[in-house]
mmCIF file of C-alpha atoms in Angstrom:
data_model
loop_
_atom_site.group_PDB
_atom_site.id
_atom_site.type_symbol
_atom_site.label_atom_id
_atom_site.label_comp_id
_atom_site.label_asym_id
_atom_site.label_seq_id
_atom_site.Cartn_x
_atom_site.Cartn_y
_atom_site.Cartn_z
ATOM 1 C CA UNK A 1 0.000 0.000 0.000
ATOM 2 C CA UNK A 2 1.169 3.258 -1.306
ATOM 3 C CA UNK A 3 1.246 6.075 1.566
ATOM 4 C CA UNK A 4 1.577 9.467 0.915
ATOM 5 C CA UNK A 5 4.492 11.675 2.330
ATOM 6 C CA UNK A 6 4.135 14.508 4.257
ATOM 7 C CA UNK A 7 4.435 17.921 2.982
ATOM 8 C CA UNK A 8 7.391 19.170 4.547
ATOM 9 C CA UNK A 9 8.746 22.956 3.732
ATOM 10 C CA UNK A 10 12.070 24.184 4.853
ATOM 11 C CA UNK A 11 14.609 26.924 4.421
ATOM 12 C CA UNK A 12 18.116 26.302 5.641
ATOM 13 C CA UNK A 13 19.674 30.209 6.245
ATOM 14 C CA UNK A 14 22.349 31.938 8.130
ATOM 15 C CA UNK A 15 21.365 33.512 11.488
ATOM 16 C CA UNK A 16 20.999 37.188 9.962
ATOM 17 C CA UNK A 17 18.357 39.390 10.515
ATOM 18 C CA UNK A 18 18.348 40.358 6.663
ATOM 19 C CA UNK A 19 15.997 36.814 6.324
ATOM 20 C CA UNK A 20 13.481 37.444 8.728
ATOM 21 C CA UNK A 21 11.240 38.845 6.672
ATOM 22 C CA UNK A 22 12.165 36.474 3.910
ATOM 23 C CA UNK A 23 10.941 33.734 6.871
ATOM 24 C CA UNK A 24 8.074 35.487 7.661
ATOM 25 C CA UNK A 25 6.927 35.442 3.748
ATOM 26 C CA UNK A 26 7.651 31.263 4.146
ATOM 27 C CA UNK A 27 5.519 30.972 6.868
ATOM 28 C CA UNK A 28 2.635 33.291 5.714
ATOM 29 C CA UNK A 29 2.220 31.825 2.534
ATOM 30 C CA UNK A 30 2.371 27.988 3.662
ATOM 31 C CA UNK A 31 0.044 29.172 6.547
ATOM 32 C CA UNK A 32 -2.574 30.673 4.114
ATOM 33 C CA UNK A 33 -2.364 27.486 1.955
ATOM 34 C CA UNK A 34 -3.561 25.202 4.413
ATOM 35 C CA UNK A 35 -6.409 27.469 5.131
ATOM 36 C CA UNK A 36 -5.414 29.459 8.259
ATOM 37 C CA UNK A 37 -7.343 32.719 8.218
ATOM 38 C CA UNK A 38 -5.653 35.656 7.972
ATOM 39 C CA UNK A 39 -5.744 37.263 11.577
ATOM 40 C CA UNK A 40 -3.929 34.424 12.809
ATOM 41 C CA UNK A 41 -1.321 34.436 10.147
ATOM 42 C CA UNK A 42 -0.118 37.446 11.222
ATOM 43 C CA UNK A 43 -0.230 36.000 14.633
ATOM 44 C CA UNK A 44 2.170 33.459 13.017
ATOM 45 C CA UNK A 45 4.539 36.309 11.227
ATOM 46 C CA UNK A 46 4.872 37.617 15.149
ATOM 47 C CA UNK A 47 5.414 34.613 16.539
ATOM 48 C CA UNK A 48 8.279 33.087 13.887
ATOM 49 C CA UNK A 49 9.788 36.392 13.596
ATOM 50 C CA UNK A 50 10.470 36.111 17.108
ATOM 51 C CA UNK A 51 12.091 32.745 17.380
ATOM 52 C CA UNK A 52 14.100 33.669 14.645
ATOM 53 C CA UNK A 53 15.475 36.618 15.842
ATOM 54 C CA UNK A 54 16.339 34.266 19.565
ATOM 55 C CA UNK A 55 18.405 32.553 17.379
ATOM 56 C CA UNK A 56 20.429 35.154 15.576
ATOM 57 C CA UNK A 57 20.738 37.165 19.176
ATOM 58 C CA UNK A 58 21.452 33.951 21.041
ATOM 59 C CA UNK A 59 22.314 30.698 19.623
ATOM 60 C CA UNK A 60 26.053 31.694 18.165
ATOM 61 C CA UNK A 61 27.466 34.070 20.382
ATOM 62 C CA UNK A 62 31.345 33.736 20.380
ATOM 63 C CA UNK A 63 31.395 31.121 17.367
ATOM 64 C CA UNK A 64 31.040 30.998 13.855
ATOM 65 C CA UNK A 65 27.169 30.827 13.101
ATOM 66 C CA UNK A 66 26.057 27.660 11.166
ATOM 67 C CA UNK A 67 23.102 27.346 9.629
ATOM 68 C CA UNK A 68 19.021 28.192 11.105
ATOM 69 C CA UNK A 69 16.550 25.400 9.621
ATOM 70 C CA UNK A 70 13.058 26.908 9.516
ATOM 71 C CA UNK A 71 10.641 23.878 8.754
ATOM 72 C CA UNK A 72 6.809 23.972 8.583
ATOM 73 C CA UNK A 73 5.080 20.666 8.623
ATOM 74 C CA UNK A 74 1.032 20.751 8.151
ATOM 75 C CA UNK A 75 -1.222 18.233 8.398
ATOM 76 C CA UNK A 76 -5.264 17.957 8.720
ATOM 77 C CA UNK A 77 -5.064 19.023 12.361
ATOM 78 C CA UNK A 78 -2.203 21.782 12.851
ATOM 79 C CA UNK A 79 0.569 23.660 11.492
ATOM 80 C CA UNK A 80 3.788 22.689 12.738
ATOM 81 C CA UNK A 81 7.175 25.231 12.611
ATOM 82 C CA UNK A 82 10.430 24.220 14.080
ATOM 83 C CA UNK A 83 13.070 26.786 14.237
ATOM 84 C CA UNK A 84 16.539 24.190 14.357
ATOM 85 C CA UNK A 85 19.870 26.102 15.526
ATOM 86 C CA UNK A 86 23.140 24.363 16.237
ATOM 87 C CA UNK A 87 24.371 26.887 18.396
ATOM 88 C CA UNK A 88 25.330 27.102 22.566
ATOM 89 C CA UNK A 89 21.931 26.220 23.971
ATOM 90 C CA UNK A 90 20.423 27.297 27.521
ATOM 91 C CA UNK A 91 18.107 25.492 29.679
ATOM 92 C CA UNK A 92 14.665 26.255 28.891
ATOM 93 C CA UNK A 93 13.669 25.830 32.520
ATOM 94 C CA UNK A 94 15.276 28.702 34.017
ATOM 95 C CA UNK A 95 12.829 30.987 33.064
ATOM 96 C CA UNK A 96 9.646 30.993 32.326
ATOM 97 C CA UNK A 97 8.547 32.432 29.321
ATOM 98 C CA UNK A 98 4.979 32.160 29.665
ATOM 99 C CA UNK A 99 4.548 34.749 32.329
ATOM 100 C CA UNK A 100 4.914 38.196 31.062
ATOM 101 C CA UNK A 101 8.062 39.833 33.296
ATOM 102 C CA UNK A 102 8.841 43.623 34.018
ATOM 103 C CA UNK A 103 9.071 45.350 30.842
ATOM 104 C CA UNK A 104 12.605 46.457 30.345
ATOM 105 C CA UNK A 105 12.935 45.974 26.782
ATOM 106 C CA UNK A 106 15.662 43.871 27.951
ATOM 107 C CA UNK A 107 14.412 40.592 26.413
ATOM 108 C CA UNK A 108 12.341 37.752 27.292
ATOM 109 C CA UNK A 109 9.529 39.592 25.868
ATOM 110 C CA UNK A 110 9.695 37.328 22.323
ATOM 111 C CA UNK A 111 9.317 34.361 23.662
ATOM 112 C CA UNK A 112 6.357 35.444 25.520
ATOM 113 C CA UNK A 113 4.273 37.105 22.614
ATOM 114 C CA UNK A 114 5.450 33.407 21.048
ATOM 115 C CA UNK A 115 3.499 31.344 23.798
ATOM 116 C CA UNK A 116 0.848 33.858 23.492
ATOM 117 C CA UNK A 117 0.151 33.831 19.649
ATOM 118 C CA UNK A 118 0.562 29.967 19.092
ATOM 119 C CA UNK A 119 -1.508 27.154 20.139
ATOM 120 C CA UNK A 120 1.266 25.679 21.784
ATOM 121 C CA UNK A 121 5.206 26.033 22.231
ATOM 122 C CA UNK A 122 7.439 23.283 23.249
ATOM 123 C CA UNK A 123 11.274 24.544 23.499
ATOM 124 C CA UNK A 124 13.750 21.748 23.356
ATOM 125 C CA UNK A 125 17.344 22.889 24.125
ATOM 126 C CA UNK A 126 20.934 22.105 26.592
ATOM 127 C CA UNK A 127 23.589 24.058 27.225
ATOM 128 C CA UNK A 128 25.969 23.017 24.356
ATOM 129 C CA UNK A 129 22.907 21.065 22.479
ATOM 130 C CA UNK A 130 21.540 23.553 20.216
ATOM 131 C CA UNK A 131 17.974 24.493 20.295
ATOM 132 C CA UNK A 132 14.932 23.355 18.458
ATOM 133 C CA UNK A 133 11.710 25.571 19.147
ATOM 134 C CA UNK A 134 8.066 23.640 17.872
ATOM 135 C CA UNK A 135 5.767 25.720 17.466
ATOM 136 C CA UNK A 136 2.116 24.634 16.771
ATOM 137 C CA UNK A 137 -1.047 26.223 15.262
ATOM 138 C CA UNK A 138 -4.089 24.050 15.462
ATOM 139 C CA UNK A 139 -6.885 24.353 12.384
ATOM 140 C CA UNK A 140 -9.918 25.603 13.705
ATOM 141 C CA UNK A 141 -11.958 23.158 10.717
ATOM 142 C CA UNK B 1 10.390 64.294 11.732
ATOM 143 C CA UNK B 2 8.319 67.148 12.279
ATOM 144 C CA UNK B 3 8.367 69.139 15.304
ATOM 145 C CA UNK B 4 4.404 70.266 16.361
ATOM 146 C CA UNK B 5 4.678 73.670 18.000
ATOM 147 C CA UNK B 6 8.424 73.561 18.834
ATOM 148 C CA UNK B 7 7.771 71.378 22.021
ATOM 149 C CA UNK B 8 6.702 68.293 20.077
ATOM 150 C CA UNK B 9 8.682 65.578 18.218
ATOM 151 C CA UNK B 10 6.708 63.212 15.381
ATOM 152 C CA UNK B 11 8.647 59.973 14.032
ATOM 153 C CA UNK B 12 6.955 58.899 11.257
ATOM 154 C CA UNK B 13 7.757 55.018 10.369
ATOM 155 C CA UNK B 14 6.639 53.244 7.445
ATOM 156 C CA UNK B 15 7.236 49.315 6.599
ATOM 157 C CA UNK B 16 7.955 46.625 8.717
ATOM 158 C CA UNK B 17 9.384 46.934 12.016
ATOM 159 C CA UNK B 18 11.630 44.097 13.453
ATOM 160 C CA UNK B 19 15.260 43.062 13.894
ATOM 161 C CA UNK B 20 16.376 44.165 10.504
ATOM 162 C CA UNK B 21 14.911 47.176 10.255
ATOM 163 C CA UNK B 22 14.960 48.372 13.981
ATOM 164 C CA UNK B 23 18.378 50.013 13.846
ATOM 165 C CA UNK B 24 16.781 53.286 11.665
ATOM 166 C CA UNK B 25 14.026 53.573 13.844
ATOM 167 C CA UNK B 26 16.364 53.355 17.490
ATOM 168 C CA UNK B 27 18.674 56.295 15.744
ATOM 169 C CA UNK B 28 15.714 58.585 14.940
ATOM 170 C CA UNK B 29 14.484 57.997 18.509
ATOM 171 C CA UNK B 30 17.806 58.204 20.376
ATOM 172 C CA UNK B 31 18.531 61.552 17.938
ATOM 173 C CA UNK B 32 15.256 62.887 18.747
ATOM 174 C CA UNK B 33 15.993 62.450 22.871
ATOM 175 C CA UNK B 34 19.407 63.922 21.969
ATOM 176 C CA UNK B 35 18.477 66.606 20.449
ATOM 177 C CA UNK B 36 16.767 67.477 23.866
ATOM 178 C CA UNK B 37 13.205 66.879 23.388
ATOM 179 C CA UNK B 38 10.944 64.946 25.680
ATOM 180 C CA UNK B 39 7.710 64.508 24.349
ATOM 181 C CA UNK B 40 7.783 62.056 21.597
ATOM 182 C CA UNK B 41 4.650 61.019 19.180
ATOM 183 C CA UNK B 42 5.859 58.105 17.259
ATOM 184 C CA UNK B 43 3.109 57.623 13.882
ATOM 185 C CA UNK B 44 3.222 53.979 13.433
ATOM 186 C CA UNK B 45 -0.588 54.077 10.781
ATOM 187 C CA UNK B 46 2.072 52.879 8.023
ATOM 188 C CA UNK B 47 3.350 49.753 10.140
ATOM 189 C CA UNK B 48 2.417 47.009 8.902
ATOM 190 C CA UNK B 49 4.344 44.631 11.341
ATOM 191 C CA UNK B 50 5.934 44.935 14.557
ATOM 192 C CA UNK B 51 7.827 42.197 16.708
ATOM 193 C CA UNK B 52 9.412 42.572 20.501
ATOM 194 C CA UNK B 53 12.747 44.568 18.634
ATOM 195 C CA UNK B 54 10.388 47.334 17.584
ATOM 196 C CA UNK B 55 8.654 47.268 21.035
ATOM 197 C CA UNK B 56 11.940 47.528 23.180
ATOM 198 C CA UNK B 57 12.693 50.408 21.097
ATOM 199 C CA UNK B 58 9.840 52.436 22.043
ATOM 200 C CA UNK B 59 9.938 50.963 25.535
ATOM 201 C CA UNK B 60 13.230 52.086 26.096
ATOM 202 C CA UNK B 61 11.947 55.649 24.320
ATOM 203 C CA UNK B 62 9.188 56.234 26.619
ATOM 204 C CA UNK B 63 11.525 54.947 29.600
ATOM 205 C CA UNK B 64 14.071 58.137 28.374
ATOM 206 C CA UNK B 65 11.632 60.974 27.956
ATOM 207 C CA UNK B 66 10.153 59.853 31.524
ATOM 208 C CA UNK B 67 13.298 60.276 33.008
ATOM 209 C CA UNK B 68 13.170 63.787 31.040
ATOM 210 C CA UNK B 69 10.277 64.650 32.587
ATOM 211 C CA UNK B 70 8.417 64.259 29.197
ATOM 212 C CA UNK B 71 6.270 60.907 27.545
ATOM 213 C CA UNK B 72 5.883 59.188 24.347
ATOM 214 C CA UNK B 73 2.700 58.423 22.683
ATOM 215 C CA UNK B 74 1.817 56.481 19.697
ATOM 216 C CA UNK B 75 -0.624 56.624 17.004
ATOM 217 C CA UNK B 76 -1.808 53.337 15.480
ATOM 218 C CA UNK B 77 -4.508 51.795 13.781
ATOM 219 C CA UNK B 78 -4.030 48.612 11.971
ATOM 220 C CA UNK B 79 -5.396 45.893 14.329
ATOM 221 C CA UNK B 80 -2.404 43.341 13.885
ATOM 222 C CA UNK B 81 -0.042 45.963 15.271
ATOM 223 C CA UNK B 82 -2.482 47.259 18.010
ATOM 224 C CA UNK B 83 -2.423 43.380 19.175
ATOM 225 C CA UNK B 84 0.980 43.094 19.395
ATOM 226 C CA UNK B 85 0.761 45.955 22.013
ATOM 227 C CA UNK B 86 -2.802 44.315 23.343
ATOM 228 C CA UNK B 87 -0.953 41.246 24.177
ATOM 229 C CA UNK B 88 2.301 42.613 25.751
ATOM 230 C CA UNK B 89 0.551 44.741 28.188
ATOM 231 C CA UNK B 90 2.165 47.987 25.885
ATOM 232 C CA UNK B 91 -0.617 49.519 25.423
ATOM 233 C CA UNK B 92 -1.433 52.078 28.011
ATOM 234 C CA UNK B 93 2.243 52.086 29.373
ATOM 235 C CA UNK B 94 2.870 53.703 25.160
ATOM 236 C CA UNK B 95 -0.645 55.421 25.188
ATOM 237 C CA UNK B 96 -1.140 53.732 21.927
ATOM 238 C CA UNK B 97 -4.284 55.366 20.185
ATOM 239 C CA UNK B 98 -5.771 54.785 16.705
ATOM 240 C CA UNK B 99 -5.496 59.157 15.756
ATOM 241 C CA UNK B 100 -2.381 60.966 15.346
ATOM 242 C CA UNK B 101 -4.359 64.279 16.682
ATOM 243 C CA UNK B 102 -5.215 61.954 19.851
ATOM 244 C CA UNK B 103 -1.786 61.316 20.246
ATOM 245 C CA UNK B 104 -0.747 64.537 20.324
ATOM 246 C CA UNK B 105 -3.723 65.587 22.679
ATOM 247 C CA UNK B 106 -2.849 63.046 24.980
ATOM 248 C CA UNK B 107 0.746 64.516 25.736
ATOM 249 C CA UNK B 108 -0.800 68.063 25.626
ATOM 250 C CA UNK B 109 -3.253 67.295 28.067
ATOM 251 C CA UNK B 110 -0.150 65.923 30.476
ATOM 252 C CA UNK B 111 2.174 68.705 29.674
ATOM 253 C CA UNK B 112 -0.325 71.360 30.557
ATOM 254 C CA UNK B 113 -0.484 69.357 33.881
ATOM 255 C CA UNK B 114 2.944 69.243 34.370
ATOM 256 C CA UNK B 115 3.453 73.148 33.349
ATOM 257 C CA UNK B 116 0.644 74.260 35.942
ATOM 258 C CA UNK B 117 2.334 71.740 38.519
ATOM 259 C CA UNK B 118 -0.568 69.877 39.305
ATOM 260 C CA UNK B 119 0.614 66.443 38.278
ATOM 261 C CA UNK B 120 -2.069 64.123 39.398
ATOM 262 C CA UNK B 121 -1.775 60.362 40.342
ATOM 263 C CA UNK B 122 -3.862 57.916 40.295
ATOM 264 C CA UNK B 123 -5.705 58.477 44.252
ATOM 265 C CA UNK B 124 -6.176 62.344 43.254
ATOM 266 C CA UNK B 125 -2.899 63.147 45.476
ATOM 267 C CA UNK B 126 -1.172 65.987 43.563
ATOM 268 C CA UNK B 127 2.877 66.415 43.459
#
Protein backbone atom coordinates (compact mmCIF):
# COMPACT_ATOMS: atom_id res chain seq x y z
CA UNK A 1 0.00 0.00 0.00
CA UNK A 2 1.17 3.26 -1.31
CA UNK A 3 1.25 6.07 1.57
CA UNK A 4 1.58 9.47 0.92
CA UNK A 5 4.49 11.67 2.33
CA UNK A 6 4.14 14.51 4.26
CA UNK A 7 4.44 17.92 2.98
CA UNK A 8 7.39 19.17 4.55
CA UNK A 9 8.75 22.96 3.73
CA UNK A 10 12.07 24.18 4.85
CA UNK A 11 14.61 26.92 4.42
CA UNK A 12 18.12 26.30 5.64
CA UNK A 13 19.67 30.21 6.24
CA UNK A 14 22.35 31.94 8.13
CA UNK A 15 21.37 33.51 11.49
CA UNK A 16 21.00 37.19 9.96
CA UNK A 17 18.36 39.39 10.51
CA UNK A 18 18.35 40.36 6.66
CA UNK A 19 16.00 36.81 6.32
CA UNK A 20 13.48 37.44 8.73
CA UNK A 21 11.24 38.84 6.67
CA UNK A 22 12.16 36.47 3.91
CA UNK A 23 10.94 33.73 6.87
CA UNK A 24 8.07 35.49 7.66
CA UNK A 25 6.93 35.44 3.75
CA UNK A 26 7.65 31.26 4.15
CA UNK A 27 5.52 30.97 6.87
CA UNK A 28 2.64 33.29 5.71
CA UNK A 29 2.22 31.82 2.53
CA UNK A 30 2.37 27.99 3.66
CA UNK A 31 0.04 29.17 6.55
CA UNK A 32 -2.57 30.67 4.11
CA UNK A 33 -2.36 27.49 1.95
CA UNK A 34 -3.56 25.20 4.41
CA UNK A 35 -6.41 27.47 5.13
CA UNK A 36 -5.41 29.46 8.26
CA UNK A 37 -7.34 32.72 8.22
CA UNK A 38 -5.65 35.66 7.97
CA UNK A 39 -5.74 37.26 11.58
CA UNK A 40 -3.93 34.42 12.81
CA UNK A 41 -1.32 34.44 10.15
CA UNK A 42 -0.12 37.45 11.22
CA UNK A 43 -0.23 36.00 14.63
CA UNK A 44 2.17 33.46 13.02
CA UNK A 45 4.54 36.31 11.23
CA UNK A 46 4.87 37.62 15.15
CA UNK A 47 5.41 34.61 16.54
CA UNK A 48 8.28 33.09 13.89
CA UNK A 49 9.79 36.39 13.60
CA UNK A 50 10.47 36.11 17.11
CA UNK A 51 12.09 32.74 17.38
CA UNK A 52 14.10 33.67 14.64
CA UNK A 53 15.47 36.62 15.84
CA UNK A 54 16.34 34.27 19.56
CA UNK A 55 18.40 32.55 17.38
CA UNK A 56 20.43 35.15 15.58
CA UNK A 57 20.74 37.16 19.18
CA UNK A 58 21.45 33.95 21.04
CA UNK A 59 22.31 30.70 19.62
CA UNK A 60 26.05 31.69 18.16
CA UNK A 61 27.47 34.07 20.38
CA UNK A 62 31.34 33.74 20.38
CA UNK A 63 31.40 31.12 17.37
CA UNK A 64 31.04 31.00 13.86
CA UNK A 65 27.17 30.83 13.10
CA UNK A 66 26.06 27.66 11.17
CA UNK A 67 23.10 27.35 9.63
CA UNK A 68 19.02 28.19 11.10
CA UNK A 69 16.55 25.40 9.62
CA UNK A 70 13.06 26.91 9.52
CA UNK A 71 10.64 23.88 8.75
CA UNK A 72 6.81 23.97 8.58
CA UNK A 73 5.08 20.67 8.62
CA UNK A 74 1.03 20.75 8.15
CA UNK A 75 -1.22 18.23 8.40
CA UNK A 76 -5.26 17.96 8.72
CA UNK A 77 -5.06 19.02 12.36
CA UNK A 78 -2.20 21.78 12.85
CA UNK A 79 0.57 23.66 11.49
CA UNK A 80 3.79 22.69 12.74
CA UNK A 81 7.18 25.23 12.61
CA UNK A 82 10.43 24.22 14.08
CA UNK A 83 13.07 26.79 14.24
CA UNK A 84 16.54 24.19 14.36
CA UNK A 85 19.87 26.10 15.53
CA UNK A 86 23.14 24.36 16.24
CA UNK A 87 24.37 26.89 18.40
CA UNK A 88 25.33 27.10 22.57
CA UNK A 89 21.93 26.22 23.97
CA UNK A 90 20.42 27.30 27.52
CA UNK A 91 18.11 25.49 29.68
CA UNK A 92 14.66 26.26 28.89
CA UNK A 93 13.67 25.83 32.52
CA UNK A 94 15.28 28.70 34.02
CA UNK A 95 12.83 30.99 33.06
CA UNK A 96 9.65 30.99 32.33
CA UNK A 97 8.55 32.43 29.32
CA UNK A 98 4.98 32.16 29.66
CA UNK A 99 4.55 34.75 32.33
CA UNK A 100 4.91 38.20 31.06
CA UNK A 101 8.06 39.83 33.30
CA UNK A 102 8.84 43.62 34.02
CA UNK A 103 9.07 45.35 30.84
CA UNK A 104 12.60 46.46 30.34
CA UNK A 105 12.94 45.97 26.78
CA UNK A 106 15.66 43.87 27.95
CA UNK A 107 14.41 40.59 26.41
CA UNK A 108 12.34 37.75 27.29
CA UNK A 109 9.53 39.59 25.87
CA UNK A 110 9.70 37.33 22.32
CA UNK A 111 9.32 34.36 23.66
CA UNK A 112 6.36 35.44 25.52
CA UNK A 113 4.27 37.10 22.61
CA UNK A 114 5.45 33.41 21.05
CA UNK A 115 3.50 31.34 23.80
CA UNK A 116 0.85 33.86 23.49
CA UNK A 117 0.15 33.83 19.65
CA UNK A 118 0.56 29.97 19.09
CA UNK A 119 -1.51 27.15 20.14
CA UNK A 120 1.27 25.68 21.78
CA UNK A 121 5.21 26.03 22.23
CA UNK A 122 7.44 23.28 23.25
CA UNK A 123 11.27 24.54 23.50
CA UNK A 124 13.75 21.75 23.36
CA UNK A 125 17.34 22.89 24.12
CA UNK A 126 20.93 22.11 26.59
CA UNK A 127 23.59 24.06 27.23
CA UNK A 128 25.97 23.02 24.36
CA UNK A 129 22.91 21.07 22.48
CA UNK A 130 21.54 23.55 20.22
CA UNK A 131 17.97 24.49 20.29
CA UNK A 132 14.93 23.35 18.46
CA UNK A 133 11.71 25.57 19.15
CA UNK A 134 8.07 23.64 17.87
CA UNK A 135 5.77 25.72 17.47
CA UNK A 136 2.12 24.63 16.77
CA UNK A 137 -1.05 26.22 15.26
CA UNK A 138 -4.09 24.05 15.46
CA UNK A 139 -6.89 24.35 12.38
CA UNK A 140 -9.92 25.60 13.71
CA UNK A 141 -11.96 23.16 10.72
CA UNK B 1 10.39 64.29 11.73
CA UNK B 2 8.32 67.15 12.28
CA UNK B 3 8.37 69.14 15.30
CA UNK B 4 4.40 70.27 16.36
CA UNK B 5 4.68 73.67 18.00
CA UNK B 6 8.42 73.56 18.83
CA UNK B 7 7.77 71.38 22.02
CA UNK B 8 6.70 68.29 20.08
CA UNK B 9 8.68 65.58 18.22
CA UNK B 10 6.71 63.21 15.38
CA UNK B 11 8.65 59.97 14.03
CA UNK B 12 6.95 58.90 11.26
CA UNK B 13 7.76 55.02 10.37
CA UNK B 14 6.64 53.24 7.45
CA UNK B 15 7.24 49.32 6.60
CA UNK B 16 7.95 46.63 8.72
CA UNK B 17 9.38 46.93 12.02
CA UNK B 18 11.63 44.10 13.45
CA UNK B 19 15.26 43.06 13.89
CA UNK B 20 16.38 44.17 10.50
CA UNK B 21 14.91 47.18 10.26
CA UNK B 22 14.96 48.37 13.98
CA UNK B 23 18.38 50.01 13.85
CA UNK B 24 16.78 53.29 11.66
CA UNK B 25 14.03 53.57 13.84
CA UNK B 26 16.36 53.35 17.49
CA UNK B 27 18.67 56.29 15.74
CA UNK B 28 15.71 58.58 14.94
CA UNK B 29 14.48 58.00 18.51
CA UNK B 30 17.81 58.20 20.38
CA UNK B 31 18.53 61.55 17.94
CA UNK B 32 15.26 62.89 18.75
CA UNK B 33 15.99 62.45 22.87
CA UNK B 34 19.41 63.92 21.97
CA UNK B 35 18.48 66.61 20.45
CA UNK B 36 16.77 67.48 23.87
CA UNK B 37 13.21 66.88 23.39
CA UNK B 38 10.94 64.95 25.68
CA UNK B 39 7.71 64.51 24.35
CA UNK B 40 7.78 62.06 21.60
CA UNK B 41 4.65 61.02 19.18
CA UNK B 42 5.86 58.11 17.26
CA UNK B 43 3.11 57.62 13.88
CA UNK B 44 3.22 53.98 13.43
CA UNK B 45 -0.59 54.08 10.78
CA UNK B 46 2.07 52.88 8.02
CA UNK B 47 3.35 49.75 10.14
CA UNK B 48 2.42 47.01 8.90
CA UNK B 49 4.34 44.63 11.34
CA UNK B 50 5.93 44.94 14.56
CA UNK B 51 7.83 42.20 16.71
CA UNK B 52 9.41 42.57 20.50
CA UNK B 53 12.75 44.57 18.63
CA UNK B 54 10.39 47.33 17.58
CA UNK B 55 8.65 47.27 21.03
CA UNK B 56 11.94 47.53 23.18
CA UNK B 57 12.69 50.41 21.10
CA UNK B 58 9.84 52.44 22.04
CA UNK B 59 9.94 50.96 25.54
CA UNK B 60 13.23 52.09 26.10
CA UNK B 61 11.95 55.65 24.32
CA UNK B 62 9.19 56.23 26.62
CA UNK B 63 11.53 54.95 29.60
CA UNK B 64 14.07 58.14 28.37
CA UNK B 65 11.63 60.97 27.96
CA UNK B 66 10.15 59.85 31.52
CA UNK B 67 13.30 60.28 33.01
CA UNK B 68 13.17 63.79 31.04
CA UNK B 69 10.28 64.65 32.59
CA UNK B 70 8.42 64.26 29.20
CA UNK B 71 6.27 60.91 27.55
CA UNK B 72 5.88 59.19 24.35
CA UNK B 73 2.70 58.42 22.68
CA UNK B 74 1.82 56.48 19.70
CA UNK B 75 -0.62 56.62 17.00
CA UNK B 76 -1.81 53.34 15.48
CA UNK B 77 -4.51 51.80 13.78
CA UNK B 78 -4.03 48.61 11.97
CA UNK B 79 -5.40 45.89 14.33
CA UNK B 80 -2.40 43.34 13.88
CA UNK B 81 -0.04 45.96 15.27
CA UNK B 82 -2.48 47.26 18.01
CA UNK B 83 -2.42 43.38 19.18
CA UNK B 84 0.98 43.09 19.40
CA UNK B 85 0.76 45.96 22.01
CA UNK B 86 -2.80 44.31 23.34
CA UNK B 87 -0.95 41.25 24.18
CA UNK B 88 2.30 42.61 25.75
CA UNK B 89 0.55 44.74 28.19
CA UNK B 90 2.16 47.99 25.89
CA UNK B 91 -0.62 49.52 25.42
CA UNK B 92 -1.43 52.08 28.01
CA UNK B 93 2.24 52.09 29.37
CA UNK B 94 2.87 53.70 25.16
CA UNK B 95 -0.65 55.42 25.19
CA UNK B 96 -1.14 53.73 21.93
CA UNK B 97 -4.28 55.37 20.19
CA UNK B 98 -5.77 54.78 16.70
CA UNK B 99 -5.50 59.16 15.76
CA UNK B 100 -2.38 60.97 15.35
CA UNK B 101 -4.36 64.28 16.68
CA UNK B 102 -5.22 61.95 19.85
CA UNK B 103 -1.79 61.32 20.25
CA UNK B 104 -0.75 64.54 20.32
CA UNK B 105 -3.72 65.59 22.68
CA UNK B 106 -2.85 63.05 24.98
CA UNK B 107 0.75 64.52 25.74
CA UNK B 108 -0.80 68.06 25.63
CA UNK B 109 -3.25 67.29 28.07
CA UNK B 110 -0.15 65.92 30.48
CA UNK B 111 2.17 68.71 29.67
CA UNK B 112 -0.32 71.36 30.56
CA UNK B 113 -0.48 69.36 33.88
CA UNK B 114 2.94 69.24 34.37
CA UNK B 115 3.45 73.15 33.35
CA UNK B 116 0.64 74.26 35.94
CA UNK B 117 2.33 71.74 38.52
CA UNK B 118 -0.57 69.88 39.30
CA UNK B 119 0.61 66.44 38.28
CA UNK B 120 -2.07 64.12 39.40
CA UNK B 121 -1.77 60.36 40.34
CA UNK B 122 -3.86 57.92 40.29
CA UNK B 123 -5.70 58.48 44.25
CA UNK B 124 -6.18 62.34 43.25
CA UNK B 125 -2.90 63.15 45.48
CA UNK B 126 -1.17 65.99 43.56
CA UNK B 127 2.88 66.41 43.46
Amino acid sequence: MNTVPQDVVELRLPPDAKYIAVVRLMVAGVASRVGIDVDEVDDMKVAISEAFTNTIDHAYQGRDPGLVTVRMIPSDAALRIEVIDEGLGFDPGSRDFTQLGALTGEGGLGLYLVHQYMDEVKIESAPGSGTRVIMTKRLSR
Amino acid sequence: MDVVDGWLQTIRVEGELDAYTAPQFMEAVTQTLDEGFSWLVVDLRQVEFIDSVGLGILIGGSKRAGEKNGDMAVACDRPNVRRVFEVSGTAELLNVVDELAHAVEILATERAARIGGQVCKPGGEAQ
